[in-house]
CSV table of C-alpha atoms in Angstrom, one decimal:
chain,number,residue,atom,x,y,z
S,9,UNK,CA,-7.6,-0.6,-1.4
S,10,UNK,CA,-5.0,2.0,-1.2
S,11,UNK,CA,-7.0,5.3,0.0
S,12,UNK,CA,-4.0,7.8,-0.6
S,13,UNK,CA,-4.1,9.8,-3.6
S,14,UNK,CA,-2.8,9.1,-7.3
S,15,UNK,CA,-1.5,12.3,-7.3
S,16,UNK,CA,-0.9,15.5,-5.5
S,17,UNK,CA,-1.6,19.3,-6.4
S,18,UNK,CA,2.0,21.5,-6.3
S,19,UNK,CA,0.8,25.1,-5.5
S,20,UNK,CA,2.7,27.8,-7.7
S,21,UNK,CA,4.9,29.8,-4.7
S,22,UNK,CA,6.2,31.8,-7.0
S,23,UNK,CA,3.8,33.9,-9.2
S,24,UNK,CA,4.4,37.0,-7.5
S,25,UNK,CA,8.6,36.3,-6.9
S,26,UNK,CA,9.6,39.8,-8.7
S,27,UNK,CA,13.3,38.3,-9.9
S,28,UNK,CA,12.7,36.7,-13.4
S,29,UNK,CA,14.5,33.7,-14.5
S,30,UNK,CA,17.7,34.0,-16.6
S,31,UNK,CA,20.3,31.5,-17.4
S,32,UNK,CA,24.1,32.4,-17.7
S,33,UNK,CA,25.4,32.2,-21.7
S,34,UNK,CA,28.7,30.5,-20.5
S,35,UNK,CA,26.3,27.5,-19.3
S,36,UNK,CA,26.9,24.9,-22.3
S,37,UNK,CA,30.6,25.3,-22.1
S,38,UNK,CA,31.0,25.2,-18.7
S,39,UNK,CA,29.1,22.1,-18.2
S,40,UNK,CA,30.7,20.0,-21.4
S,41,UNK,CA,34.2,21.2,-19.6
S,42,UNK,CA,33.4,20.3,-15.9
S,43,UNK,CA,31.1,17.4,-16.5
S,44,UNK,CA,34.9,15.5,-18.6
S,45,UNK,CA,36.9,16.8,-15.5
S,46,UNK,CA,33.9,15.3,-13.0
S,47,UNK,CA,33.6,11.9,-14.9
S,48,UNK,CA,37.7,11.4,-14.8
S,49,UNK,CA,37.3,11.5,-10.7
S,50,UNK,CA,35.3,8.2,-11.2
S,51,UNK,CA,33.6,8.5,-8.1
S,52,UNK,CA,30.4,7.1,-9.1
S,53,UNK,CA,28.6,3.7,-10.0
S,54,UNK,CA,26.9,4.0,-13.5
S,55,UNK,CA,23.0,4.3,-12.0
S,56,UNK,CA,24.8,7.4,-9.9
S,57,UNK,CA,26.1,8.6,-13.3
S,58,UNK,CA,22.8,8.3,-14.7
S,59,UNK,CA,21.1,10.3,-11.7
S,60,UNK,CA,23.8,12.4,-11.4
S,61,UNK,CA,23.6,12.9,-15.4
S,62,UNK,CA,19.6,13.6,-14.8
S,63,UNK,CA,20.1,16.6,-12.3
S,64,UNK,CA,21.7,19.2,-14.4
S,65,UNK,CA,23.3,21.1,-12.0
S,66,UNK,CA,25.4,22.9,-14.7
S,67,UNK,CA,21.8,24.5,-15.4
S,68,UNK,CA,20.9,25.1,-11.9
S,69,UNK,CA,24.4,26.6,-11.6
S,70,UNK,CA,23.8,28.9,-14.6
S,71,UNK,CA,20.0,29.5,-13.2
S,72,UNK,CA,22.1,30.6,-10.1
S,73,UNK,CA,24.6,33.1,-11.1
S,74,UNK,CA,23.4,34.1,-14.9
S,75,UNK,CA,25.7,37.5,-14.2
S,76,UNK,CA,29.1,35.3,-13.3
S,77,UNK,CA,32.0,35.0,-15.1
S,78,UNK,CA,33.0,32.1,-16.6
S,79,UNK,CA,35.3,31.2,-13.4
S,80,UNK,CA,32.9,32.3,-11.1
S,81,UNK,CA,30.6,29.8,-12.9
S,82,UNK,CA,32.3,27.1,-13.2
S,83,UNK,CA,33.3,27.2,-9.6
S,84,UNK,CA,29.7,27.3,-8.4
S,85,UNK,CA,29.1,24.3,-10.7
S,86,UNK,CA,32.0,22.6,-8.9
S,87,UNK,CA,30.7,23.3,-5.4
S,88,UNK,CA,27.5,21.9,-6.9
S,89,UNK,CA,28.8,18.8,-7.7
S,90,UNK,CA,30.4,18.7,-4.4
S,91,UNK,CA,27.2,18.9,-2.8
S,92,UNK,CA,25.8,16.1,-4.7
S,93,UNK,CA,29.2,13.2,-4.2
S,94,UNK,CA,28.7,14.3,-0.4
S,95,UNK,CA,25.3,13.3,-0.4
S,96,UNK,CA,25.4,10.5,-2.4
S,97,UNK,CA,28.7,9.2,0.2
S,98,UNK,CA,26.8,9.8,3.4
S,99,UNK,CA,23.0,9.6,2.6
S,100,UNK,CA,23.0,6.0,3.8
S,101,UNK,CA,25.4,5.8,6.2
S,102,UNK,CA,25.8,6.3,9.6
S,103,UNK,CA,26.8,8.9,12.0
S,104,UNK,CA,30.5,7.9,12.3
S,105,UNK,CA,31.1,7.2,8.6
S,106,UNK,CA,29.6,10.4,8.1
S,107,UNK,CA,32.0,12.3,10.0
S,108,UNK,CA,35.1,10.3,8.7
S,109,UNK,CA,33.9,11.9,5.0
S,110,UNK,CA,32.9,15.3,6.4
S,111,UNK,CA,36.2,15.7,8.4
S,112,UNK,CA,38.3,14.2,4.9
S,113,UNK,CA,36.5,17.3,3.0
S,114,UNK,CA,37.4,19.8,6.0
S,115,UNK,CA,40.8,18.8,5.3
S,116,UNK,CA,41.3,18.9,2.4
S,117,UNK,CA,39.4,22.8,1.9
S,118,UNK,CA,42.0,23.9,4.7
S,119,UNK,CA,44.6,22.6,3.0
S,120,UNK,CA,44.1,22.8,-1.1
S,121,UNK,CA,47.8,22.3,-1.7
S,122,UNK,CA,48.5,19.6,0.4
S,123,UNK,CA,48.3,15.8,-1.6
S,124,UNK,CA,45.4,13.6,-0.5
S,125,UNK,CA,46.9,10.6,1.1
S,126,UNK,CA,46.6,7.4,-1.1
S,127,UNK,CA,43.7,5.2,-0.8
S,128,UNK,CA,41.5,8.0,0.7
S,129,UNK,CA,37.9,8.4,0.0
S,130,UNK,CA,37.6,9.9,-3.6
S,131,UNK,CA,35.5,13.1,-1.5
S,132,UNK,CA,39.6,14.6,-0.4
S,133,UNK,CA,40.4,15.2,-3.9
S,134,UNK,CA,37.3,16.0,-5.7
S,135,UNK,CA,37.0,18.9,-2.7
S,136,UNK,CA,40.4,19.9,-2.6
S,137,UNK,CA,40.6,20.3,-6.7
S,138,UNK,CA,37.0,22.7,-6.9
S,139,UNK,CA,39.1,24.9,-3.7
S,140,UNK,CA,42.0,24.9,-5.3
S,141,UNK,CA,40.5,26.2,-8.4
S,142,UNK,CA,38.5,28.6,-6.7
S,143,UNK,CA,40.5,30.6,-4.7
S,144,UNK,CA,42.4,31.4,-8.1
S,145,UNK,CA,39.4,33.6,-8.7
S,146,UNK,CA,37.7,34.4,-5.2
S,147,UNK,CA,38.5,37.3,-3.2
S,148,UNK,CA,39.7,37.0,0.5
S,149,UNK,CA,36.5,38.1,2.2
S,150,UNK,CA,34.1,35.2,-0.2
S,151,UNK,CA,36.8,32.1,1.0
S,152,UNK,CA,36.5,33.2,4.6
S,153,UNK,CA,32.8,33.0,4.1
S,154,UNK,CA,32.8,30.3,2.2
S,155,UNK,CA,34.8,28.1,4.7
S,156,UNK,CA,32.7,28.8,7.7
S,157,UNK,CA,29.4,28.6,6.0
S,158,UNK,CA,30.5,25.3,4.7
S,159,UNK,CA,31.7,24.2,7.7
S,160,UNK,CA,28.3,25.1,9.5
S,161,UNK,CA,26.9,22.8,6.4
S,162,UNK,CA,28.9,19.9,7.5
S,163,UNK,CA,28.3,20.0,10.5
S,164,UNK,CA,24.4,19.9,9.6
S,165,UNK,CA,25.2,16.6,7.4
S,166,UNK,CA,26.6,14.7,10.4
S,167,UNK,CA,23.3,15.3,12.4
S,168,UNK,CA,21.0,14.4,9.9
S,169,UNK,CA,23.4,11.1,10.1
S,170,UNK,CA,22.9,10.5,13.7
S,171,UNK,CA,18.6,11.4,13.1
S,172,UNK,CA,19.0,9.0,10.8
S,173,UNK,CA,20.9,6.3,12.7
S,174,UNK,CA,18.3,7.2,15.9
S,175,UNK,CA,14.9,7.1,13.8
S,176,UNK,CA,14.6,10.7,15.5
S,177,UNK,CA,11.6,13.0,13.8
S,178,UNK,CA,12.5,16.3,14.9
S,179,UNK,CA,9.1,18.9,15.6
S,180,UNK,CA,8.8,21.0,12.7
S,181,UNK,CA,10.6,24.4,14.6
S,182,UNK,CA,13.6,21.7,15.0
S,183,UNK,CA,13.4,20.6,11.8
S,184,UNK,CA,13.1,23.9,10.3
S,185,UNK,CA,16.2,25.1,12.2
S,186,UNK,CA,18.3,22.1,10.9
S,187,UNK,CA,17.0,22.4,6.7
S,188,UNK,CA,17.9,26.1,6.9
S,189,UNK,CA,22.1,24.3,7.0
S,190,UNK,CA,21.3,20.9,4.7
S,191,UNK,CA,20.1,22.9,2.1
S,192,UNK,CA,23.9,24.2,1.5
S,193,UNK,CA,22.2,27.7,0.6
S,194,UNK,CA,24.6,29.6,2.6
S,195,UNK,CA,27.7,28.4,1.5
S,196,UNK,CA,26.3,29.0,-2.2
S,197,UNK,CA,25.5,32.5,-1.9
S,198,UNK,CA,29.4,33.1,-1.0
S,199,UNK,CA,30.0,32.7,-5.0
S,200,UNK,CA,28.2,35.9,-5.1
S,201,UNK,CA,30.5,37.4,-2.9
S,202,UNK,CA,33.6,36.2,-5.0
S,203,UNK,CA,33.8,39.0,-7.5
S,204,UNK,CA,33.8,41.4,-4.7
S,205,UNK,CA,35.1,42.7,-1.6
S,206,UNK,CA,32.3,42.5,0.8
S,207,UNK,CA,32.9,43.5,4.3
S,208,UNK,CA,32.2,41.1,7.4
S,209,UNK,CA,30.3,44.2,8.3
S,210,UNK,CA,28.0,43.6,6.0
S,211,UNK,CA,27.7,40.1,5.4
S,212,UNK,CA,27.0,39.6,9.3
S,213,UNK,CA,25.1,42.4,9.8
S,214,UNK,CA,21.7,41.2,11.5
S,215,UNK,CA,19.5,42.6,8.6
S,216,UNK,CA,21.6,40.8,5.8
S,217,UNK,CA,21.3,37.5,8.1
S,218,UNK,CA,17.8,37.7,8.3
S,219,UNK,CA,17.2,38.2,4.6
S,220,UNK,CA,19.9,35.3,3.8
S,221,UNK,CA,17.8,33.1,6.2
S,222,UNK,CA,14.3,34.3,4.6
S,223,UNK,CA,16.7,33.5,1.1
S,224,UNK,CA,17.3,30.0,2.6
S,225,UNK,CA,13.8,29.0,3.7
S,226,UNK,CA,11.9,29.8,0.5
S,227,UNK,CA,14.5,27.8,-1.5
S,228,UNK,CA,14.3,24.7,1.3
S,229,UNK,CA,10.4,25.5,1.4
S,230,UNK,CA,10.4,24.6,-2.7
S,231,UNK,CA,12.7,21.8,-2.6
S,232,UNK,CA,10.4,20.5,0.0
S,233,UNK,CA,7.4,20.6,-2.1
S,234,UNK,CA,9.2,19.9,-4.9
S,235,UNK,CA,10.5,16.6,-3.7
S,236,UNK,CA,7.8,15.0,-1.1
S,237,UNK,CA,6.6,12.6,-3.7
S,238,UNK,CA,10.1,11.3,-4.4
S,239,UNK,CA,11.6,11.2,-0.7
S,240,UNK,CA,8.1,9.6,0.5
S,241,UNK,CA,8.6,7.1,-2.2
S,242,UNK,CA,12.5,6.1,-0.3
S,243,UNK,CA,11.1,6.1,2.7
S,244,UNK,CA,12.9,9.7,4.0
S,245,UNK,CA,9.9,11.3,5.6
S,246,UNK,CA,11.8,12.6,8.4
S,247,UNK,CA,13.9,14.7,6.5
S,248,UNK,CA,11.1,16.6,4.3
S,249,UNK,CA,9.0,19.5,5.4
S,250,UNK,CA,5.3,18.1,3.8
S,251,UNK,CA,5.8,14.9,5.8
S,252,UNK,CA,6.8,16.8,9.0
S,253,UNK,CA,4.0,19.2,9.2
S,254,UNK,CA,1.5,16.3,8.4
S,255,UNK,CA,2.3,14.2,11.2
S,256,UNK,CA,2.4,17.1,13.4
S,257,UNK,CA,-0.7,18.9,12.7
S,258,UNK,CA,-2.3,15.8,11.7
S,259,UNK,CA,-3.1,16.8,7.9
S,260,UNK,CA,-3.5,15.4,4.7
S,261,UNK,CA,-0.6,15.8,1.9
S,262,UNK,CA,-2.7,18.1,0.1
S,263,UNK,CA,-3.3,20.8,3.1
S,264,UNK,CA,0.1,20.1,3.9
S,265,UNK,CA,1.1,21.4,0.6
S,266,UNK,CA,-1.4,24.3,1.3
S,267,UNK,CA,0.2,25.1,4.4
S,268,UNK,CA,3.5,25.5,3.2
S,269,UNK,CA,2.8,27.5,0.3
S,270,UNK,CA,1.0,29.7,3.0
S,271,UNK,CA,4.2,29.9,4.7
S,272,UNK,CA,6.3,30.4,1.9
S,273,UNK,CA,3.9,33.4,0.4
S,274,UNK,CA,4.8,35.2,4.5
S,275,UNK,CA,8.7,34.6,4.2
S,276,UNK,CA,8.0,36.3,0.6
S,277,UNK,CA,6.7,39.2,2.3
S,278,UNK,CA,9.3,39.1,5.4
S,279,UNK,CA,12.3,39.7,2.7
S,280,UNK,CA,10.7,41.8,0.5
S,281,UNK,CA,9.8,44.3,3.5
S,282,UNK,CA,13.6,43.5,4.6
S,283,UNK,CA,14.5,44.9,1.8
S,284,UNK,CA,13.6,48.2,2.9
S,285,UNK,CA,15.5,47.8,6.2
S,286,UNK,CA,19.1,47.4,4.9
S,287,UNK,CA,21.3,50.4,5.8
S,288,UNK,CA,23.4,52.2,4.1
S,289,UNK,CA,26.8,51.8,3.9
S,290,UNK,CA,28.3,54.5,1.7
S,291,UNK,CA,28.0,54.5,-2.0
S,292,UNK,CA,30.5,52.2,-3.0
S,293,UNK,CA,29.7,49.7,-0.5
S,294,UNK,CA,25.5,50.1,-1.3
S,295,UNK,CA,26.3,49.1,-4.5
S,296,UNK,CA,27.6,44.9,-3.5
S,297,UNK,CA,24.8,44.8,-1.1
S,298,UNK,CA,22.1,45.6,-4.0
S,299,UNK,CA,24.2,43.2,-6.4
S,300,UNK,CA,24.6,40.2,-3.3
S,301,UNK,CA,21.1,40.9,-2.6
S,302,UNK,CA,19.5,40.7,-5.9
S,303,UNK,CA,21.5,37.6,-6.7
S,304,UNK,CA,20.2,35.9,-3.4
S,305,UNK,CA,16.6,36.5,-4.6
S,306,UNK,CA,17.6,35.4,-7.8
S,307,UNK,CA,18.6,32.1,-6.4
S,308,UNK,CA,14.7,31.3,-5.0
S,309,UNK,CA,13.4,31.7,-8.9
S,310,UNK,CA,16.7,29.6,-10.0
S,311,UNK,CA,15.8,26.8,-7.3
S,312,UNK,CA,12.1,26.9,-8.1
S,313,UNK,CA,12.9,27.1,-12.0
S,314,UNK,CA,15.4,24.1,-12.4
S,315,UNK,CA,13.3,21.4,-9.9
S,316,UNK,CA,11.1,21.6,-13.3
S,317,UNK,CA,13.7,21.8,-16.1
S,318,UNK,CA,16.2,19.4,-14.5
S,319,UNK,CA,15.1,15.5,-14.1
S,320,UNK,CA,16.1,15.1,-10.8
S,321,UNK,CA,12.4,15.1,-9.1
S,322,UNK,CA,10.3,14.6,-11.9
S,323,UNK,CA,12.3,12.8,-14.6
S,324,UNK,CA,11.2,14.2,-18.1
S,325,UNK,CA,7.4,14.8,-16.9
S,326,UNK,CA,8.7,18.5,-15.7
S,327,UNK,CA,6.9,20.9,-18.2
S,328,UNK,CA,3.8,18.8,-18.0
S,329,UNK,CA,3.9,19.0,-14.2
S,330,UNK,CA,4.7,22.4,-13.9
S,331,UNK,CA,1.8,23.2,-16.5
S,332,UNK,CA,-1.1,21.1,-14.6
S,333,UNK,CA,0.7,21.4,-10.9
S,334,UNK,CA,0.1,17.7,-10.7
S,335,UNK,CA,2.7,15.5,-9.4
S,336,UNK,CA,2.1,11.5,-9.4
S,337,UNK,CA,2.3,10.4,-5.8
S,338,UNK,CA,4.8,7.1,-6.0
S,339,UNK,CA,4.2,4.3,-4.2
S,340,UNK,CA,6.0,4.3,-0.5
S,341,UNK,CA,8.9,1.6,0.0
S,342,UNK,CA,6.5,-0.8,1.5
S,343,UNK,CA,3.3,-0.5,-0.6
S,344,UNK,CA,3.5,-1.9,-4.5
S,345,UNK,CA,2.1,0.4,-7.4
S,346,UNK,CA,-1.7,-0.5,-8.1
């Protein structure tokens, strides 16, 4: 007999998350116009159509940035997409494929003018069109930000490769440090930053890093929870927070679950007293840093809001789920459903 649980019990992190959920209006035009433009690229099989189809990141883009403008939007809904053809060319692949792909889409966001040699990996062009299209709309200070944060985000992608490759489990600080750049958060809060002119001073200031970090863990903390049942199910326990802390503190899925909503409700608490830290910058400056700032918190209710409305991690049981809190645990990649 199979002793492991039917299912498990999702704790709610975010009943006390002061940002509401709002969705962008522009939402259903910018996802009819960029899902044609996405499907012409033909860069995926049709059961990664279908997933691809499931996830609704046209929703978790307008979740995301519900004050954008239509540009803005539609370039976060690009970079979205990018995130997900990255993944799906290098989630099963080793550490030197990996880098060939990563270092194709470095080019080709260094040089968005320049013509993708022929035959290259379909990742070149689908990269160097949503830069290309961007920068039309981004100021100067969100592409410089933009490039290194991605870049620290690729870089992240090749090591989870090699882990991987190596079977390595990483001890949960390790891990933590390493999630905090897969996630892609970083890189995502540059849209942001796109309508505006925000200064390096500011944006690398130690208090803004520290709430863009607290920003980052409570989204990777959700998407964690969020997803155990599904990445147990493939067999990717090293790369999921629930499976990490149970093998080492020895605990059960359910007080693993526990102890990461624990340690989600103190990151809570860590930016909303950071909060009260930022300096001032003069009034005109103040005034970005409360609108970046409010937007990054926005994102933690947007990430928590579409894992539920989307079917990527729950397929169409989502309300019901997010209702009762409990999630069917699948059978692992060696065990057969009862």
């Amino acid at each position: 007999m199979d002793a492991r649980p039917k299912t498990i019990f999702l704790p709610d992190t975010m009943v006390n998350w002061p940002w509401p959920r709002t969705i962008n209006p522009h939402y259903e035009d910018v996802k009819a116009e960029v899902d044609a433009s996405f499907r012409d690229f033909k860069a995926l099989s049709p059961k990664s159509q279908e997933a691809f189809d499931k996830c609704d990141f046209a929703r978790l883009s307008a979740l995301a940035y519900p004050n954008a403008s239509r540009e803005h939007l539609q370039s976060s809904y690009d970079l979205m997409n990018l995130f997900f053809i990255l993944e799906e060319y290098t989630d099963m692949e080793n550490e030197a494929v990996t880098k060939q792909r990563v270092d194709i889409v470095l080019d080709a966001l260094h040089n968005p003018r320049k013509i993708r040699p022929e035959g290259e990996c379909i990742l070149g062009e689908i990269a160097r069109q949503f830069w290309a299209r961007a920068i039309q709309s981004a100021s100067l200070p969100s592409q410089r930000h933009f490039l290194e944060t991605f870049d620290e985000y690729l870089t992240s992608v090749v090591v989870e490769a090699l882990d991987r490759e190596q079977g390595r489990r990483r001890s949960l600080d390790d891990y933590i440090k390493l999630r905090c750049a897969t996630v892609g958060l970083k890189p995502s809060l540059t849209i942001l930053e796109m309508g505006m002119d925000l200064p390096d001073e500011v944006f690398y200031h130690p208090t803004i890093m520290d709430l863009t970090i607290c920003i980052t863990e409570l989204i990777f903390i959700d998407n964690d929870m969020t997803s155990y049942s599904k990445e147990q199910a493939a067999g990717n326990e090293f790369h999921n927070l629930i499976s990490i802390v149970m093998l080492e503190l020895d605990l059960d899925s359910g007080s693993a679950m526990a102890w990461a909503a624990h340690y989600h409700a103190e990151v809570q608490k860590r930016f909303i007293d950071g909060l009260g830290k930022v300096p001032s910058w003069g009034p005109s400056v103040d005034v970005l840093v409360k609108e970046y700032l409010n937007g990054a918190a926005n994102w933690v209710r947007a990430s928590h809001s579409w894992g539920f409305e989307s079917q990527r991690y729950f397929g169409t049981m989502g309300p019901k789920i997010r209702q009762t809190r409990l999630v069917p645990l699948l059978p692992g990649p060696d065990r057969k459903a009862m």
